[in-house]
mmCIF file of C-alpha atoms in Angstrom:
data_model
loop_
_atom_site.group_PDB
_atom_site.id
_atom_site.type_symbol
_atom_site.label_atom_id
_atom_site.label_comp_id
_atom_site.label_asym_id
_atom_site.label_seq_id
_atom_site.Cartn_x
_atom_site.Cartn_y
_atom_site.Cartn_z
ATOM 1 C CA MET A 1 0.000 0.000 0.000
ATOM 2 C CA LEU A 2 2.871 2.363 0.851
ATOM 3 C CA GLU A 3 4.400 1.781 -2.580
ATOM 4 C CA VAL A 4 1.116 2.612 -4.344
ATOM 5 C CA ILE A 5 0.590 5.819 -2.360
ATOM 6 C CA LEU A 6 4.126 7.098 -2.941
ATOM 7 C CA GLY A 7 3.960 6.064 -6.600
ATOM 8 C CA PHE A 8 0.817 8.162 -7.171
ATOM 9 C CA ILE A 9 2.222 11.118 -5.221
ATOM 10 C CA THR A 10 5.409 10.992 -7.305
ATOM 11 C CA PHE A 11 3.381 10.810 -10.517
ATOM 12 C CA PHE A 12 1.493 13.968 -9.514
ATOM 13 C CA THR A 13 4.613 15.920 -8.491
ATOM 14 C CA SER A 14 6.568 14.787 -11.562
ATOM 15 C CA THR A 15 3.724 15.920 -13.823
ATOM 16 C CA ILE A 16 3.790 19.384 -12.247
ATOM 17 C CA THR A 17 7.556 19.643 -12.707
ATOM 18 C CA ALA A 18 7.357 18.530 -16.343
ATOM 19 C CA ILE A 19 4.843 21.309 -17.048
ATOM 20 C CA VAL A 20 6.477 24.264 -15.282
ATOM 21 C CA GLY A 21 10.016 23.046 -14.593
ATOM 22 C CA LEU A 22 10.012 22.767 -10.811
ATOM 23 C CA GLY A 23 7.861 22.620 -7.688
ATOM 24 C CA GLY A 24 7.211 18.902 -7.746
ATOM 25 C CA GLY A 25 10.528 17.990 -6.164
ATOM 26 C CA MET A 26 10.003 20.299 -3.215
ATOM 27 C CA MET A 27 6.430 19.086 -2.774
ATOM 28 C CA LEU A 28 7.657 15.494 -2.767
ATOM 29 C CA ILE A 29 10.426 16.055 -0.239
ATOM 30 C CA ALA A 30 7.933 17.826 2.040
ATOM 31 C CA ILE A 31 5.540 14.835 1.884
ATOM 32 C CA MET A 32 8.027 11.950 2.130
ATOM 33 C CA PRO A 33 8.858 12.270 5.877
ATOM 34 C CA SER A 34 5.244 11.258 6.598
ATOM 35 C CA PHE A 35 5.923 7.871 4.990
ATOM 36 C CA LEU A 36 9.646 7.113 5.296
ATOM 37 C CA PRO A 37 12.390 7.318 7.967
ATOM 38 C CA ILE A 38 14.041 10.721 7.906
ATOM 39 C CA ASN A 39 17.480 9.289 7.051
ATOM 40 C CA ALA A 40 16.018 7.706 3.890
ATOM 41 C CA VAL A 41 14.188 10.778 2.603
ATOM 42 C CA ILE A 42 16.984 12.697 0.826
ATOM 43 C CA PRO A 43 18.686 9.686 -0.858
ATOM 44 C CA ILE A 44 15.393 8.151 -2.078
ATOM 45 C CA HIS A 45 14.150 11.583 -3.123
ATOM 46 C CA GLY A 46 17.398 12.037 -5.068
ATOM 47 C CA LEU A 47 17.016 8.711 -6.886
ATOM 48 C CA THR A 48 13.380 9.418 -7.705
ATOM 49 C CA GLN A 49 14.164 12.904 -8.954
ATOM 50 C CA LEU A 50 16.998 11.550 -11.066
ATOM 51 C CA SER A 51 14.529 9.305 -12.900
ATOM 52 C CA SER A 52 12.116 12.224 -13.233
ATOM 53 C CA ASN A 53 14.791 14.521 -14.663
ATOM 54 C CA ILE A 54 16.340 11.941 -16.992
ATOM 55 C CA SER A 55 12.941 11.095 -18.468
ATOM 56 C CA ARG A 56 11.983 14.778 -18.785
ATOM 57 C CA ALA A 57 15.272 15.548 -20.546
ATOM 58 C CA PHE A 58 14.832 12.495 -22.800
ATOM 59 C CA PHE A 59 11.295 13.435 -23.833
ATOM 60 C CA GLY A 60 12.456 16.955 -24.791
ATOM 61 C CA TYR A 61 16.115 16.366 -25.704
ATOM 62 C CA LYS A 62 15.960 18.696 -28.723
ATOM 63 C CA ASP A 63 15.464 21.690 -26.406
ATOM 64 C CA ILE A 64 18.473 21.058 -24.141
ATOM 65 C CA GLN A 65 20.896 24.006 -24.237
ATOM 66 C CA TYR A 66 24.087 21.976 -24.108
ATOM 67 C CA GLU A 67 26.421 24.960 -23.704
ATOM 68 C CA VAL A 68 25.474 25.301 -20.020
ATOM 69 C CA VAL A 69 26.038 21.631 -19.129
ATOM 70 C CA PRO A 70 29.886 21.537 -18.942
ATOM 71 C CA LYS A 71 29.961 24.729 -16.858
ATOM 72 C CA PHE A 72 27.369 23.357 -14.448
ATOM 73 C CA LEU A 73 29.182 20.002 -14.252
ATOM 74 C CA ILE A 74 32.517 21.583 -13.291
ATOM 75 C CA GLY A 75 30.859 23.697 -10.595
ATOM 76 C CA SER A 76 28.912 20.685 -9.330
ATOM 77 C CA LEU A 77 32.008 18.485 -8.978
ATOM 78 C CA LEU A 78 33.745 21.175 -6.933
ATOM 79 C CA GLY A 79 30.645 21.865 -4.830
ATOM 80 C CA VAL A 80 29.896 18.241 -3.984
ATOM 81 C CA GLY A 81 33.560 17.580 -3.205
ATOM 82 C CA LEU A 82 33.722 20.506 -0.790
ATOM 83 C CA PHE A 83 30.357 20.061 0.928
ATOM 84 C CA ALA A 84 30.748 16.294 1.304
ATOM 85 C CA SER A 85 34.052 16.849 3.090
ATOM 86 C CA ILE A 86 32.866 19.571 5.484
ATOM 87 C CA VAL A 87 29.210 18.664 6.076
ATOM 88 C CA SER A 88 29.993 17.069 9.436
ATOM 89 C CA LEU A 89 32.252 19.921 10.538
ATOM 90 C CA ILE A 90 30.087 23.028 10.119
ATOM 91 C CA SER A 91 26.534 24.164 10.776
ATOM 92 C CA LEU A 92 24.483 24.644 7.616
ATOM 93 C CA GLU A 93 21.332 25.581 9.505
ATOM 94 C CA TYR A 94 20.865 28.989 7.885
ATOM 95 C CA VAL A 95 22.007 28.144 4.360
ATOM 96 C CA PRO A 96 18.391 27.738 3.102
ATOM 97 C CA LEU A 97 17.674 31.288 4.323
ATOM 98 C CA PHE A 98 20.286 32.704 1.940
ATOM 99 C CA MET A 99 18.997 30.461 -0.845
ATOM 100 C CA GLY A 100 15.484 31.825 -0.419
ATOM 101 C CA ALA A 101 16.712 35.429 -0.289
ATOM 102 C CA TYR A 102 18.759 34.968 -3.483
ATOM 103 C CA ILE A 103 15.756 33.550 -5.363
ATOM 104 C CA LEU A 104 13.440 36.388 -4.282
ATOM 105 C CA LEU A 105 15.916 39.173 -5.049
ATOM 106 C CA SER A 106 16.897 37.598 -8.353
ATOM 107 C CA LEU A 107 13.273 37.374 -9.442
ATOM 108 C CA TRP A 108 12.013 40.789 -8.355
ATOM 109 C CA SER A 109 14.918 43.221 -7.811
ATOM 110 C CA SER A 110 16.487 44.829 -10.895
ATOM 111 C CA LYS A 111 19.143 46.521 -8.714
ATOM 112 C CA PHE A 112 20.181 43.153 -7.262
ATOM 113 C CA ASN A 113 20.380 41.650 -10.752
ATOM 114 C CA ASP A 114 22.534 44.518 -12.030
ATOM 115 C CA LYS A 115 25.007 44.017 -9.176
ATOM 116 C CA ILE A 116 25.104 40.215 -9.229
ATOM 117 C CA LYS A 117 25.241 39.818 -13.023
ATOM 118 C CA LYS A 118 29.050 39.719 -13.183
ATOM 119 C CA PHE A 119 29.201 36.972 -10.543
ATOM 120 C CA GLU A 120 26.171 34.925 -11.596
ATOM 121 C CA ASN A 121 27.098 31.981 -13.840
ATOM 122 C CA TYR A 122 26.547 28.246 -14.252
ATOM 123 C CA TYR A 123 29.861 27.347 -12.597
ATOM 124 C CA LEU A 124 28.731 29.045 -9.390
ATOM 125 C CA ILE A 125 25.151 27.807 -9.611
ATOM 126 C CA GLY A 126 26.404 24.246 -10.113
ATOM 127 C CA PHE A 127 28.753 24.602 -7.140
ATOM 128 C CA PHE A 128 26.018 25.652 -4.729
ATOM 129 C CA GLN A 129 23.094 23.706 -6.176
ATOM 130 C CA SER A 130 24.854 20.339 -6.201
ATOM 131 C CA GLY A 131 26.896 20.935 -3.054
ATOM 132 C CA LEU A 132 23.940 22.067 -0.983
ATOM 133 C CA SER A 133 21.697 19.281 -2.315
ATOM 134 C CA ILE A 134 23.518 16.872 -0.009
ATOM 135 C CA VAL A 135 22.010 18.591 3.023
ATOM 136 C CA VAL A 136 19.084 20.654 1.730
ATOM 137 C CA GLY A 137 17.537 18.109 -0.659
ATOM 138 C CA ALA A 138 15.679 20.204 -3.246
ATOM 139 C CA THR A 139 17.886 22.984 -4.645
ATOM 140 C CA GLY A 140 16.502 23.153 -8.201
ATOM 141 C CA PRO A 141 15.168 26.720 -7.878
ATOM 142 C CA LEU A 142 18.760 28.044 -7.954
ATOM 143 C CA ALA A 143 19.436 26.942 -11.537
ATOM 144 C CA MET A 144 15.875 27.579 -12.652
ATOM 145 C CA THR A 145 16.144 31.217 -11.599
ATOM 146 C CA LEU A 146 19.181 31.729 -13.854
ATOM 147 C CA LEU A 147 17.739 29.734 -16.770
ATOM 148 C CA LEU A 148 14.580 31.855 -16.658
ATOM 149 C CA LYS A 149 16.739 34.943 -17.205
ATOM 150 C CA ASP A 150 18.780 33.441 -20.044
ATOM 151 C CA TYR A 151 16.079 31.672 -22.078
ATOM 152 C CA LYS A 152 12.587 32.827 -22.940
ATOM 153 C CA ASP A 153 11.364 29.581 -24.521
ATOM 154 C CA LYS A 154 9.579 27.481 -21.883
ATOM 155 C CA ASN A 155 10.744 24.175 -23.340
ATOM 156 C CA LYS A 156 14.396 25.253 -23.261
ATOM 157 C CA VAL A 157 14.049 26.327 -19.624
ATOM 158 C CA VAL A 158 12.293 23.161 -18.413
ATOM 159 C CA VAL A 159 14.328 20.609 -20.360
ATOM 160 C CA THR A 160 17.729 22.232 -19.743
ATOM 161 C CA ALA A 161 16.902 22.413 -16.041
ATOM 162 C CA ALA A 162 16.130 18.694 -16.141
ATOM 163 C CA ALA A 163 19.445 17.922 -17.845
ATOM 164 C CA ILE A 164 21.600 19.776 -15.323
ATOM 165 C CA MET A 165 19.560 18.492 -12.379
ATOM 166 C CA CYS A 166 20.578 14.989 -13.492
ATOM 167 C CA ILE A 167 24.156 15.989 -12.675
ATOM 168 C CA THR A 168 23.158 17.177 -9.203
ATOM 169 C CA HIS A 169 21.266 13.991 -8.371
ATOM 170 C CA ILE A 170 23.905 11.601 -9.766
ATOM 171 C CA LEU A 171 26.642 13.229 -7.695
ATOM 172 C CA LYS A 172 24.406 13.317 -4.622
ATOM 173 C CA LEU A 173 23.600 9.606 -4.953
ATOM 174 C CA ILE A 174 27.301 8.746 -5.256
ATOM 175 C CA VAL A 175 27.917 10.576 -1.972
ATOM 176 C CA PHE A 176 25.111 8.710 -0.178
ATOM 177 C CA MET A 177 26.351 5.352 -1.474
ATOM 178 C CA TYR A 178 29.850 6.249 -0.304
ATOM 179 C CA PHE A 179 28.487 6.958 3.179
ATOM 180 C CA GLY A 180 26.755 3.556 3.195
ATOM 181 C CA PHE A 181 23.080 4.156 2.414
ATOM 182 C CA VAL A 182 21.547 0.875 1.190
ATOM 183 C CA PHE A 183 18.984 1.659 -1.518
ATOM 184 C CA PHE A 184 18.006 -1.998 -1.875
ATOM 185 C CA ASP A 185 16.339 -1.863 1.568
ATOM 186 C CA TYR A 186 13.633 0.284 -0.054
ATOM 187 C CA ILE A 187 13.520 -1.375 -3.474
ATOM 188 C CA GLY A 188 9.693 -1.708 -3.618
ATOM 189 C CA VAL A 189 9.140 1.956 -2.788
ATOM 190 C CA ILE A 190 11.876 3.042 -5.202
ATOM 191 C CA ILE A 191 10.437 1.071 -8.135
ATOM 192 C CA ALA A 192 6.951 2.490 -7.547
ATOM 193 C CA MET A 193 8.254 6.051 -7.283
ATOM 194 C CA VAL A 194 10.486 5.745 -10.354
ATOM 195 C CA VAL A 195 7.581 4.432 -12.444
ATOM 196 C CA GLY A 196 5.401 7.290 -11.181
ATOM 197 C CA ALA A 197 8.132 9.830 -11.946
ATOM 198 C CA ILE A 198 8.624 8.666 -15.544
ATOM 199 C CA ALA A 199 4.876 8.505 -16.213
ATOM 200 C CA GLY A 200 4.482 12.008 -14.783
ATOM 201 C CA SER A 201 7.287 13.325 -16.992
ATOM 202 C CA TRP A 202 5.576 11.928 -20.089
ATOM 203 C CA ILE A 203 2.152 13.361 -19.242
ATOM 204 C CA GLY A 204 3.590 16.712 -18.150
ATOM 205 C CA THR A 205 5.626 17.047 -21.351
ATOM 206 C CA LYS A 206 2.437 16.611 -23.381
ATOM 207 C CA LEU A 207 0.594 19.197 -21.269
ATOM 208 C CA ARG A 208 3.408 21.798 -21.356
ATOM 209 C CA ASP A 209 2.630 22.727 -24.966
ATOM 210 C CA LYS A 210 -0.815 23.855 -23.877
ATOM 211 C CA VAL A 211 0.629 26.555 -21.584
ATOM 212 C CA ASP A 212 1.114 30.031 -23.100
ATOM 213 C CA GLY A 213 4.695 31.347 -22.963
ATOM 214 C CA LYS A 214 3.923 34.555 -21.048
ATOM 215 C CA LYS A 215 1.639 32.744 -18.637
ATOM 216 C CA PHE A 216 4.352 30.121 -18.167
ATOM 217 C CA THR A 217 6.895 32.765 -17.131
ATOM 218 C CA MET A 218 4.507 34.344 -14.642
ATOM 219 C CA ILE A 219 3.419 30.968 -13.225
ATOM 220 C CA LEU A 220 7.061 29.964 -12.817
ATOM 221 C CA LYS A 221 7.955 33.234 -11.075
ATOM 222 C CA VAL A 222 5.014 32.846 -8.687
ATOM 223 C CA ILE A 223 5.950 29.234 -7.885
ATOM 224 C CA LEU A 224 9.596 30.189 -7.342
ATOM 225 C CA THR A 225 8.491 33.026 -5.054
ATOM 226 C CA LEU A 226 6.259 30.741 -2.983
ATOM 227 C CA LEU A 227 9.017 28.125 -2.702
ATOM 228 C CA ALA A 228 11.530 30.778 -1.653
ATOM 229 C CA LEU A 229 9.145 32.073 1.029
ATOM 230 C CA LYS A 230 8.579 28.513 2.237
ATOM 231 C CA ILE A 231 12.339 27.986 2.504
ATOM 232 C CA ILE A 232 12.811 31.232 4.452
ATOM 233 C CA ILE A 233 9.891 30.680 6.824
ATOM 234 C CA GLY A 234 10.886 27.047 7.397
ATOM 235 C CA THR A 235 14.403 28.150 8.365
ATOM 236 C CA ILE A 236 13.272 30.893 10.735
ATOM 237 C CA ILE A 237 10.512 28.986 12.537
#
């Protein structure tokens, strides 16, 4: 029964992400602690999201903007290497607060964007998104915020985000396997969630074409804003 419930929840969240590019992953990671031990949430979420992102990138491979991938990969390798080595040594309690603030300012403050433009790039986004994913779980809004600035076509934004998120989740899973997490202990749940994720990606890809470009941008900005506020409030409370 647990497998069926989590499979359907993953299908729903994966469909949402395939339509607008994000949101589903953060919904899923917020729901999973009600069903799974807390130590299993981030690694299983990472594996599920990897299947969701791979399938979403596969279904829309023609829209991937490959020029950003090597930059993001280099930043990700450095970020995961650093954060994996220091995660047990420092407190990362307030990191999500800065993440949320960056997303909000980047979306709505032209002055902030003018000042940060010379520092904002895919090397840096990869470094923080992949590095922080080890402890925060769902860091996709970081890359999505930059992609939304660089590309106006909704398919390019969603599918490129999926491609680079694959890098984040692969590196994260390697770290969890290195630290001894046994995925096979949850094989039934994982299979159900992976099937749900792939099915959701397929349905969401079909539905994305029905969303108007301007509406898509506004919907995405609203979702990013709500997620950023959730991150900030969750850190403070």
